[in-house]
mmCIF file of C-alpha atoms in Angstrom:
data_model
loop_
_atom_site.group_PDB
_atom_site.id
_atom_site.type_symbol
_atom_site.label_atom_id
_atom_site.label_comp_id
_atom_site.label_asym_id
_atom_site.label_seq_id
_atom_site.Cartn_x
_atom_site.Cartn_y
_atom_site.Cartn_z
ATOM 1 C CA MET R 1 -27.070 16.932 -17.614
ATOM 2 C CA GLY R 2 -27.528 17.033 -13.662
ATOM 3 C CA GLY R 3 -25.212 16.878 -11.221
ATOM 4 C CA SER R 4 -26.439 13.359 -9.989
ATOM 5 C CA MET R 5 -26.390 12.084 -13.276
ATOM 6 C CA VAL R 6 -22.970 13.187 -14.351
ATOM 7 C CA LEU R 7 -21.577 11.403 -10.824
ATOM 8 C CA ALA R 8 -22.649 8.487 -12.553
ATOM 9 C CA ARG R 9 -21.889 8.106 -15.611
ATOM 10 C CA ARG R 10 -17.494 9.395 -14.292
ATOM 11 C CA PHE R 11 -17.747 6.917 -11.563
ATOM 12 C CA GLU R 12 -17.283 3.979 -13.263
ATOM 13 C CA GLU R 13 -15.086 5.055 -15.420
ATOM 14 C CA HIS R 14 -12.686 6.560 -12.316
ATOM 15 C CA ARG R 15 -13.532 2.904 -10.805
ATOM 16 C CA PRO R 16 -10.072 1.891 -10.662
ATOM 17 C CA ARG R 17 -8.532 5.453 -10.113
ATOM 18 C CA LEU R 18 -11.556 5.369 -6.752
ATOM 19 C CA ARG R 19 -10.385 1.967 -6.020
ATOM 20 C CA ALA R 20 -6.785 2.972 -5.892
ATOM 21 C CA VAL R 21 -6.840 6.203 -3.738
ATOM 22 C CA ALA R 22 -9.030 3.114 -1.221
ATOM 23 C CA TYR R 23 -6.167 1.619 -1.539
ATOM 24 C CA ARG R 24 -3.871 4.312 -0.261
ATOM 25 C CA LEU R 25 -6.626 5.118 2.899
ATOM 26 C CA LEU R 26 -7.349 1.666 4.011
ATOM 27 C CA GLY R 27 -4.000 -0.337 3.112
ATOM 28 C CA SER R 28 -6.175 -3.688 2.149
ATOM 29 C CA LEU R 29 -7.446 -3.952 -0.740
ATOM 30 C CA GLY R 30 -10.553 -5.862 0.272
ATOM 31 C CA GLU R 31 -11.878 -2.593 1.729
ATOM 32 C CA ALA R 32 -10.739 -0.879 -0.215
ATOM 33 C CA ALA R 33 -12.997 -2.004 -3.640
ATOM 34 C CA GLU R 34 -16.033 -2.209 -0.761
ATOM 35 C CA ALA R 35 -15.672 1.253 -0.086
ATOM 36 C CA VAL R 36 -15.713 2.457 -3.803
ATOM 37 C CA GLU R 37 -19.141 0.435 -4.006
ATOM 38 C CA GLU R 38 -20.356 1.816 -0.881
ATOM 39 C CA ALA R 39 -19.392 5.465 -1.832
ATOM 40 C CA ARG R 40 -21.246 4.198 -5.688
ATOM 41 C CA LEU R 41 -24.503 3.820 -3.264
ATOM 42 C CA ARG R 42 -24.336 6.577 -1.127
ATOM 43 C CA LEU R 43 -24.122 8.403 -4.304
ATOM 44 C CA GLU R 44 -27.189 7.456 -6.118
ATOM 45 C CA ARG R 45 -29.152 7.656 -2.836
ATOM 46 C CA PRO R 46 -31.467 10.976 -4.039
ATOM 47 C CA GLY R 47 -29.723 14.369 -3.761
ATOM 48 C CA ALA R 48 -26.925 12.510 -3.280
ATOM 49 C CA GLY R 49 -25.321 14.494 -7.016
ATOM 50 C CA ALA R 50 -26.887 17.816 -6.465
ATOM 51 C CA ASP R 51 -23.285 19.023 -5.184
ATOM 52 C CA ALA R 52 -21.742 18.395 -8.750
ATOM 53 C CA ASP R 53 -22.028 21.973 -10.849
ATOM 54 C CA PRO R 54 -24.231 20.349 -13.848
ATOM 55 C CA GLY R 55 -21.987 22.748 -16.180
ATOM 56 C CA PRO R 56 -20.362 23.892 -18.418
ATOM 57 C CA GLU R 57 -19.254 21.230 -19.146
ATOM 58 C CA ALA R 58 -15.626 21.120 -18.762
ATOM 59 C CA GLY R 59 -16.660 23.020 -15.486
ATOM 60 C CA ALA R 60 -19.208 19.367 -14.270
ATOM 61 C CA VAL R 61 -16.390 17.569 -15.319
ATOM 62 C CA ARG R 62 -14.020 18.713 -12.572
ATOM 63 C CA ASN R 63 -16.305 19.636 -10.528
ATOM 64 C CA ALA R 64 -17.417 15.906 -10.818
ATOM 65 C CA ASP R 65 -13.958 14.208 -10.192
ATOM 66 C CA ARG R 66 -13.491 16.130 -7.383
ATOM 67 C CA ALA R 67 -16.488 15.095 -5.530
ATOM 68 C CA LEU R 68 -15.937 10.770 -6.158
ATOM 69 C CA THR R 69 -12.485 11.591 -4.461
ATOM 70 C CA ALA R 70 -14.419 13.075 -1.518
ATOM 71 C CA ALA R 71 -17.482 10.480 -1.780
ATOM 72 C CA VAL R 72 -14.735 7.799 -1.726
ATOM 73 C CA ALA R 73 -12.282 9.860 1.182
ATOM 74 C CA ARG R 74 -15.785 10.026 3.380
ATOM 75 C CA VAL R 75 -17.061 6.319 3.012
ATOM 76 C CA CYS R 76 -12.699 5.801 4.622
ATOM 77 C CA LEU R 77 -12.442 8.267 6.576
ATOM 78 C CA ASP R 78 -16.177 6.012 8.170
ATOM 79 C CA ARG R 79 -13.898 2.331 8.281
ATOM 80 C CA LEU R 80 -10.959 4.350 9.911
ATOM 81 C CA ARG R 81 -12.553 5.280 12.155
ATOM 82 C CA SER R 82 -14.935 2.775 13.389
ATOM 83 C CA ARG R 83 -11.622 0.119 13.072
ATOM 84 C CA GLY R 84 -11.169 2.103 16.962
ATOM 85 C CA ALA R 85 -9.256 3.718 19.181
ATOM 86 C CA ALA R 86 -6.885 0.621 20.404
ATOM 87 C CA ARG R 87 -6.061 -0.562 16.708
ATOM 88 C CA ARG R 88 -5.182 3.365 16.035
ATOM 89 C CA GLU R 89 -2.093 3.957 18.114
ATOM 90 C CA GLU R 90 -1.031 -0.040 17.593
ATOM 91 C CA ASP R 91 2.441 -0.019 16.011
ATOM 92 C CA PRO R 92 2.601 -2.051 12.802
ATOM 93 C CA TYR R 93 6.419 -1.416 13.305
ATOM 94 C CA GLY R 94 6.120 -4.368 15.297
ATOM 95 C CA GLU R 95 7.213 -2.526 18.845
ATOM 96 C CA ASP R 96 3.373 -3.847 20.475
ATOM 97 C CA GLY R 97 4.711 -7.614 19.339
ATOM 98 C CA ARG R 98 2.855 -7.664 16.192
ATOM 99 C CA VAL R 99 3.654 -6.597 13.069
ATOM 100 C CA ARG R 100 1.079 -5.647 10.760
ATOM 101 C CA LEU R 101 1.527 -4.782 6.905
ATOM 102 C CA PRO R 102 -0.977 -3.328 4.346
ATOM 103 C CA ASP R 103 -2.284 -5.919 1.444
ATOM 104 C CA PRO R 104 0.765 -5.780 -1.091
ATOM 105 C CA VAL R 105 0.112 -5.198 -4.767
ATOM 106 C CA VAL R 106 2.627 -7.487 -6.666
ATOM 107 C CA GLY R 107 2.930 -7.927 -10.869
ATOM 108 C CA ARG R 108 5.748 -9.831 -12.233
ATOM 109 C CA VAL R 109 9.171 -7.842 -13.320
ATOM 110 C CA PRO R 110 9.252 -6.638 -16.606
ATOM 111 C CA GLY R 111 10.476 -8.623 -19.219
ATOM 112 C CA PRO R 112 13.695 -6.882 -21.214
ATOM 113 C CA GLY R 113 12.792 -4.282 -23.332
ATOM 114 C CA HIS R 114 8.846 -4.600 -20.958
ATOM 115 C CA GLY R 115 8.148 -6.574 -23.925
ATOM 116 C CA GLY R 116 5.379 -8.650 -24.101
ATOM 117 C CA PRO R 117 1.953 -8.828 -22.604
ATOM 118 C CA GLY R 118 1.638 -9.896 -18.825
ATOM 119 C CA THR R 119 5.200 -8.663 -18.743
ATOM 120 C CA GLY R 120 3.881 -5.771 -16.533
ATOM 121 C CA PRO R 121 1.400 -4.779 -14.123
ATOM 122 C CA ASP R 122 -1.848 -5.072 -15.695
ATOM 123 C CA SER R 123 -4.310 -1.277 -16.445
ATOM 124 C CA GLU R 124 -5.752 -2.240 -11.913
ATOM 125 C CA GLN R 125 -2.160 -2.156 -11.066
ATOM 126 C CA ARG R 126 -1.170 0.066 -12.453
ATOM 127 C CA ALA R 127 -4.200 2.072 -10.943
ATOM 128 C CA LEU R 128 -2.834 1.194 -8.294
ATOM 129 C CA LEU R 129 0.568 2.220 -8.273
ATOM 130 C CA SER R 130 0.573 5.763 -10.272
ATOM 131 C CA ASP R 131 1.475 8.182 -7.340
ATOM 132 C CA GLY R 132 3.801 5.973 -5.887
ATOM 133 C CA CYS R 133 3.764 3.346 -2.829
ATOM 134 C CA ASP R 134 5.641 0.794 -2.216
ATOM 135 C CA LEU R 135 5.266 -0.723 1.150
ATOM 136 C CA PRO R 136 6.746 0.657 3.866
ATOM 137 C CA PHE R 137 5.348 4.210 3.436
ATOM 138 C CA MET R 138 1.608 2.239 3.054
ATOM 139 C CA THR R 139 2.799 1.248 6.310
ATOM 140 C CA ALA R 140 3.606 4.347 7.564
ATOM 141 C CA LEU R 141 0.383 6.003 6.295
ATOM 142 C CA ASP R 142 -0.526 2.986 9.029
ATOM 143 C CA THR R 143 0.691 4.956 12.223
ATOM 144 C CA LEU R 144 -1.841 7.697 11.261
ATOM 145 C CA GLY R 145 -5.440 8.619 12.995
ATOM 146 C CA PRO R 146 -7.764 8.354 10.552
ATOM 147 C CA ALA R 147 -8.314 12.247 10.169
ATOM 148 C CA GLU R 148 -4.153 12.659 9.070
ATOM 149 C CA ARG R 149 -4.004 10.026 6.800
ATOM 150 C CA VAL R 150 -6.956 10.640 5.004
ATOM 151 C CA ALA R 151 -5.261 14.856 4.770
ATOM 152 C CA LEU R 152 -2.222 13.377 3.848
ATOM 153 C CA VAL R 153 -3.374 11.248 1.150
ATOM 154 C CA LEU R 154 -5.843 13.283 -0.398
ATOM 155 C CA CYS R 155 -3.066 16.764 0.005
ATOM 156 C CA ASP R 156 -0.191 15.098 -1.277
ATOM 157 C CA LEU R 157 -1.146 11.490 -3.697
ATOM 158 C CA CYS R 158 -4.674 12.935 -4.414
ATOM 159 C CA ALA R 159 -3.650 16.711 -5.011
ATOM 160 C CA VAL R 160 -6.815 17.927 -3.976
ATOM 161 C CA PRO R 161 -7.273 21.641 -3.109
ATOM 162 C CA SER R 162 -7.142 22.501 1.141
ATOM 163 C CA ASP R 163 -10.281 23.415 1.320
ATOM 164 C CA GLU R 164 -12.344 20.672 -0.154
ATOM 165 C CA VAL R 165 -10.141 18.206 2.403
ATOM 166 C CA ALA R 166 -11.368 20.348 4.902
ATOM 167 C CA GLU R 167 -14.816 19.818 3.875
ATOM 168 C CA VAL R 168 -14.315 16.065 3.840
ATOM 169 C CA LEU R 169 -12.842 15.447 7.641
ATOM 170 C CA GLY R 170 -15.168 18.077 9.140
ATOM 171 C CA ARG R 171 -11.932 20.965 9.781
ATOM 172 C CA THR R 172 -11.069 24.586 9.311
ATOM 173 C CA GLU R 173 -9.069 25.195 6.483
ATOM 174 C CA ALA R 174 -5.863 26.055 8.867
ATOM 175 C CA SER R 175 -6.543 22.614 10.523
ATOM 176 C CA ALA R 176 -6.703 19.955 7.512
ATOM 177 C CA ARG R 177 -3.122 22.009 6.463
ATOM 178 C CA GLN R 178 -1.702 20.955 10.116
ATOM 179 C CA LEU R 179 -2.918 17.721 10.504
ATOM 180 C CA ALA R 180 -0.832 16.910 6.604
ATOM 181 C CA ASP R 181 1.692 18.613 7.651
ATOM 182 C CA ARG R 182 1.636 16.473 10.590
ATOM 183 C CA ALA R 183 1.422 13.516 8.657
ATOM 184 C CA ARG R 184 3.868 13.995 6.280
ATOM 185 C CA ARG R 185 6.884 15.002 8.596
ATOM 186 C CA ARG R 186 6.004 11.474 10.480
ATOM 187 C CA VAL R 187 5.626 9.143 7.810
ATOM 188 C CA ARG R 188 9.527 10.783 6.054
ATOM 189 C CA ALA R 189 10.566 9.544 9.572
ATOM 190 C CA ALA R 190 9.564 6.512 9.334
ATOM 191 C CA ALA R 191 9.496 5.529 5.988
ATOM 192 C CA PRO R 192 12.794 7.691 4.526
ATOM 193 C CA ALA R 193 13.649 7.423 0.730
ATOM 194 C CA PRO R 194 14.827 5.267 -1.267
ATOM 195 C CA ASP R 195 18.089 4.287 -3.866
ATOM 196 C CA GLY R 196 15.744 5.701 -6.691
ATOM 197 C CA ASP R 197 17.451 3.810 -10.060
ATOM 198 C CA PRO R 198 15.091 1.011 -9.978
ATOM 199 C CA GLU R 199 17.298 -1.115 -11.554
ATOM 200 C CA HIS R 200 20.815 -1.380 -9.462
ATOM 201 C CA ARG R 201 17.324 -1.892 -6.549
ATOM 202 C CA ARG R 202 17.358 -5.249 -8.208
ATOM 203 C CA GLU R 203 20.494 -5.882 -8.465
ATOM 204 C CA VAL R 204 20.779 -5.945 -4.947
ATOM 205 C CA VAL R 205 17.609 -7.848 -4.301
ATOM 206 C CA ALA R 206 18.919 -10.403 -6.532
ATOM 207 C CA ALA R 207 21.974 -10.592 -4.564
ATOM 208 C CA PHE R 208 20.178 -11.612 -1.552
ATOM 209 C CA LEU R 209 18.410 -13.943 -3.270
ATOM 210 C CA ALA R 210 21.134 -15.982 -4.543
ATOM 211 C CA ALA R 211 22.888 -16.161 -1.345
ATOM 212 C CA ALA R 212 20.279 -17.042 0.249
ATOM 213 C CA GLY R 213 19.177 -19.570 -1.267
ATOM 214 C CA GLU R 214 23.299 -20.700 -1.947
ATOM 215 C CA GLY R 215 22.716 -20.665 2.256
ATOM 216 C CA ASP R 216 26.309 -18.216 1.426
ATOM 217 C CA LEU R 217 26.102 -16.263 4.964
ATOM 218 C CA ASP R 218 29.056 -13.802 4.115
ATOM 219 C CA ALA R 219 27.217 -12.923 0.310
ATOM 220 C CA LEU R 220 24.543 -12.030 2.945
ATOM 221 C CA LEU R 221 25.592 -9.696 4.885
ATOM 222 C CA ALA R 222 27.534 -7.864 2.239
ATOM 223 C CA VAL R 223 23.950 -6.229 1.082
ATOM 224 C CA LEU R 224 22.438 -6.437 4.665
ATOM 225 C CA ASP R 225 22.376 -3.291 6.275
ATOM 226 C CA PRO R 226 24.240 -3.554 10.023
ATOM 227 C CA ASP R 227 21.502 -2.472 11.619
ATOM 228 C CA VAL R 228 19.489 -3.265 9.220
ATOM 229 C CA VAL R 229 15.007 -4.509 10.802
ATOM 230 C CA ALA R 230 13.364 -7.729 9.072
ATOM 231 C CA ARG R 231 9.728 -7.806 10.181
ATOM 232 C CA SER R 232 7.039 -10.976 9.014
ATOM 233 C CA ASP R 233 2.939 -10.755 9.431
ATOM 234 C CA GLY R 234 1.624 -14.046 9.933
ATOM 235 C CA GLY R 235 -1.876 -12.463 11.002
ATOM 236 C CA THR R 236 -4.067 -14.820 12.738
ATOM 237 C CA LEU R 237 -2.910 -18.188 12.309
ATOM 238 C CA ARG R 238 1.770 -17.606 13.235
ATOM 239 C CA PRO R 239 3.425 -15.547 15.345
ATOM 240 C CA SER R 240 5.153 -12.152 14.084
ATOM 241 C CA LEU R 241 8.434 -11.707 14.194
ATOM 242 C CA LEU R 242 10.902 -8.994 14.128
ATOM 243 C CA ARG R 243 14.589 -8.917 14.203
ATOM 244 C CA ARG R 244 16.812 -6.685 13.709
ATOM 245 C CA GLY R 245 20.839 -6.781 12.995
ATOM 246 C CA ALA R 246 22.405 -8.230 9.531
ATOM 247 C CA THR R 247 23.725 -10.918 11.568
ATOM 248 C CA THR R 248 20.309 -12.551 12.983
ATOM 249 C CA VAL R 249 18.599 -11.225 9.343
ATOM 250 C CA ALA R 250 20.751 -13.286 7.733
ATOM 251 C CA ALA R 251 20.321 -16.773 9.690
ATOM 252 C CA GLN R 252 16.800 -16.310 9.679
ATOM 253 C CA ALA R 253 16.784 -15.898 5.578
ATOM 254 C CA VAL R 254 18.855 -19.218 4.623
ATOM 255 C CA ILE R 255 15.951 -20.871 7.194
ATOM 256 C CA PHE R 256 13.568 -19.336 5.375
ATOM 257 C CA ALA R 257 14.852 -20.226 1.362
ATOM 258 C CA ARG R 258 15.156 -23.484 2.633
ATOM 259 C CA LEU R 259 11.280 -23.415 3.462
ATOM 260 C CA ALA R 260 11.161 -22.551 -0.392
ATOM 261 C CA GLU R 261 10.549 -24.272 -2.777
ATOM 262 C CA ALA R 262 11.571 -21.823 -5.540
ATOM 263 C CA ALA R 263 11.724 -18.371 -4.628
ATOM 264 C CA HIS R 264 11.052 -15.185 -8.110
ATOM 265 C CA LEU R 265 12.014 -11.559 -8.219
ATOM 266 C CA VAL R 266 8.693 -10.282 -8.180
ATOM 267 C CA LEU R 267 7.460 -6.092 -7.998
ATOM 268 C CA VAL R 268 5.946 -5.489 -4.964
ATOM 269 C CA ASN R 269 3.537 -2.025 -5.542
ATOM 270 C CA GLY R 270 5.699 -1.120 -7.519
ATOM 271 C CA ALA R 271 9.281 -1.970 -5.930
ATOM 272 C CA PRO R 272 11.936 -5.271 -6.807
ATOM 273 C CA GLY R 273 10.793 -8.543 -4.009
ATOM 274 C CA VAL R 274 10.486 -11.618 -3.380
ATOM 275 C CA MET R 275 7.233 -14.254 -3.460
ATOM 276 C CA ALA R 276 8.139 -17.324 -2.032
ATOM 277 C CA VAL R 277 6.401 -21.092 -3.302
ATOM 278 C CA ALA R 278 5.958 -24.214 -1.311
ATOM 279 C CA GLU R 279 4.374 -27.320 -2.656
ATOM 280 C CA GLY R 280 2.347 -25.093 -5.092
ATOM 281 C CA ARG R 281 1.319 -22.486 -2.865
ATOM 282 C CA VAL R 282 2.632 -18.860 -2.691
ATOM 283 C CA ILE R 283 3.375 -18.800 1.291
ATOM 284 C CA SER R 284 5.010 -15.018 1.302
ATOM 285 C CA VAL R 285 6.214 -11.708 -0.282
ATOM 286 C CA MET R 286 9.129 -9.774 0.827
ATOM 287 C CA SER R 287 8.899 -6.448 0.033
ATOM 288 C CA PHE R 288 13.087 -4.350 0.588
ATOM 289 C CA THR R 289 14.155 -1.578 0.647
ATOM 290 C CA VAL R 290 17.250 -0.636 -0.050
ATOM 291 C CA ARG R 291 18.845 2.237 0.950
ATOM 292 C CA GLY R 292 23.155 2.555 0.075
ATOM 293 C CA GLY R 293 23.039 0.133 -1.570
ATOM 294 C CA ARG R 294 22.450 -2.402 1.350
ATOM 295 C CA VAL R 295 18.887 -3.567 2.454
ATOM 296 C CA THR R 296 18.011 -1.715 5.026
ATOM 297 C CA ALA R 297 14.317 -3.061 5.536
ATOM 298 C CA LEU R 298 12.451 -6.537 4.985
ATOM 299 C CA ASP R 299 8.423 -6.978 4.932
ATOM 300 C CA VAL R 300 7.378 -9.964 5.274
ATOM 301 C CA LEU R 301 4.030 -10.857 4.715
ATOM 302 C CA THR R 302 2.769 -14.865 5.739
ATOM 303 C CA ASP R 303 -0.760 -14.615 6.247
ATOM 304 C CA PRO R 304 -1.603 -17.228 4.478
ATOM 305 C CA ASP R 305 -5.666 -16.055 4.396
ATOM 306 C CA ARG R 306 -4.701 -12.971 2.962
ATOM 307 C CA LEU R 307 -1.917 -14.494 0.500
ATOM 308 C CA THR R 308 -4.687 -16.472 -0.703
ATOM 309 C CA ARG R 309 -7.275 -13.814 -0.801
ATOM 310 C CA LEU R 310 -4.486 -11.836 -3.343
ATOM 311 C CA GLY R 311 -4.916 -14.978 -5.857
ATOM 312 C CA LEU R 312 -0.922 -14.475 -6.447
ATOM 313 C CA THR R 313 -1.214 -18.163 -7.678
ATOM 314 C CA ALA R 314 -1.482 -16.951 -11.318
ATOM 315 C CA LEU R 315 1.836 -14.721 -11.279
ATOM 316 C CA LEU R 316 2.929 -18.786 -11.071
ATOM 317 C CA ASP R 317 1.770 -19.438 -14.695
#
């Protein structure tokens, strides 16, 4: 079987995984789907699959999988570069007065015993979240330049050999390793690991939700870290907000809870979060970072356009 035929056959089998790679690289679910389709079209060009080893079959499959990942990474690298130098230098944590968050992957919280179809992530979500990519980590990725981001994602999340990463980037292998090392340090500093027990984190988020709904400032202060940071991405139609300190964040949480008719515990990128609803539509998705038993960061997407595109009302059924 020729190289191009191997790639064509494997592409559709691996589309969910490839979209997950593109999501990590771009931070946008819509752009990720577009990038994967663009990679498919590029691979259909005459001679595009020439580098895929045609046999033996096991070697061809392994080489085809790497070739598909590299093809998607190249498309994403082009897209990251096209965003422009100004966009790359922006700080998604709000130091420039704006807050930009990646698209969240939102799912239902599994019921007791994780039972019942539809209670947990579907197959596409499992592919998107298979390597772990909580929202703070994804946001930290957005502080990286294009080459750094591609190097880190391919090396750490996709286990691509450094020589193949270098080929994607058009750099030496040593340079690719240096980029990944630098990116790794920056991301770890910007997004330290949260508490490891998911059930405990869910309890902390549930306590926050209950306290906010009841307007109980003391209870909120008990679950918020004194230096908690809350970031809100409202898109182009609503102002971004950046608030610091437990007292300020608690007061804002009470005000926002009063605007919502209902709030639901959900999974946001695999971690406990909250989805708020008013007048039958989703008005916010909140992601929590819990460390030391308290909320240290709260990231809120309130952009109505993006929330609509994510199709979250299906989770209300």
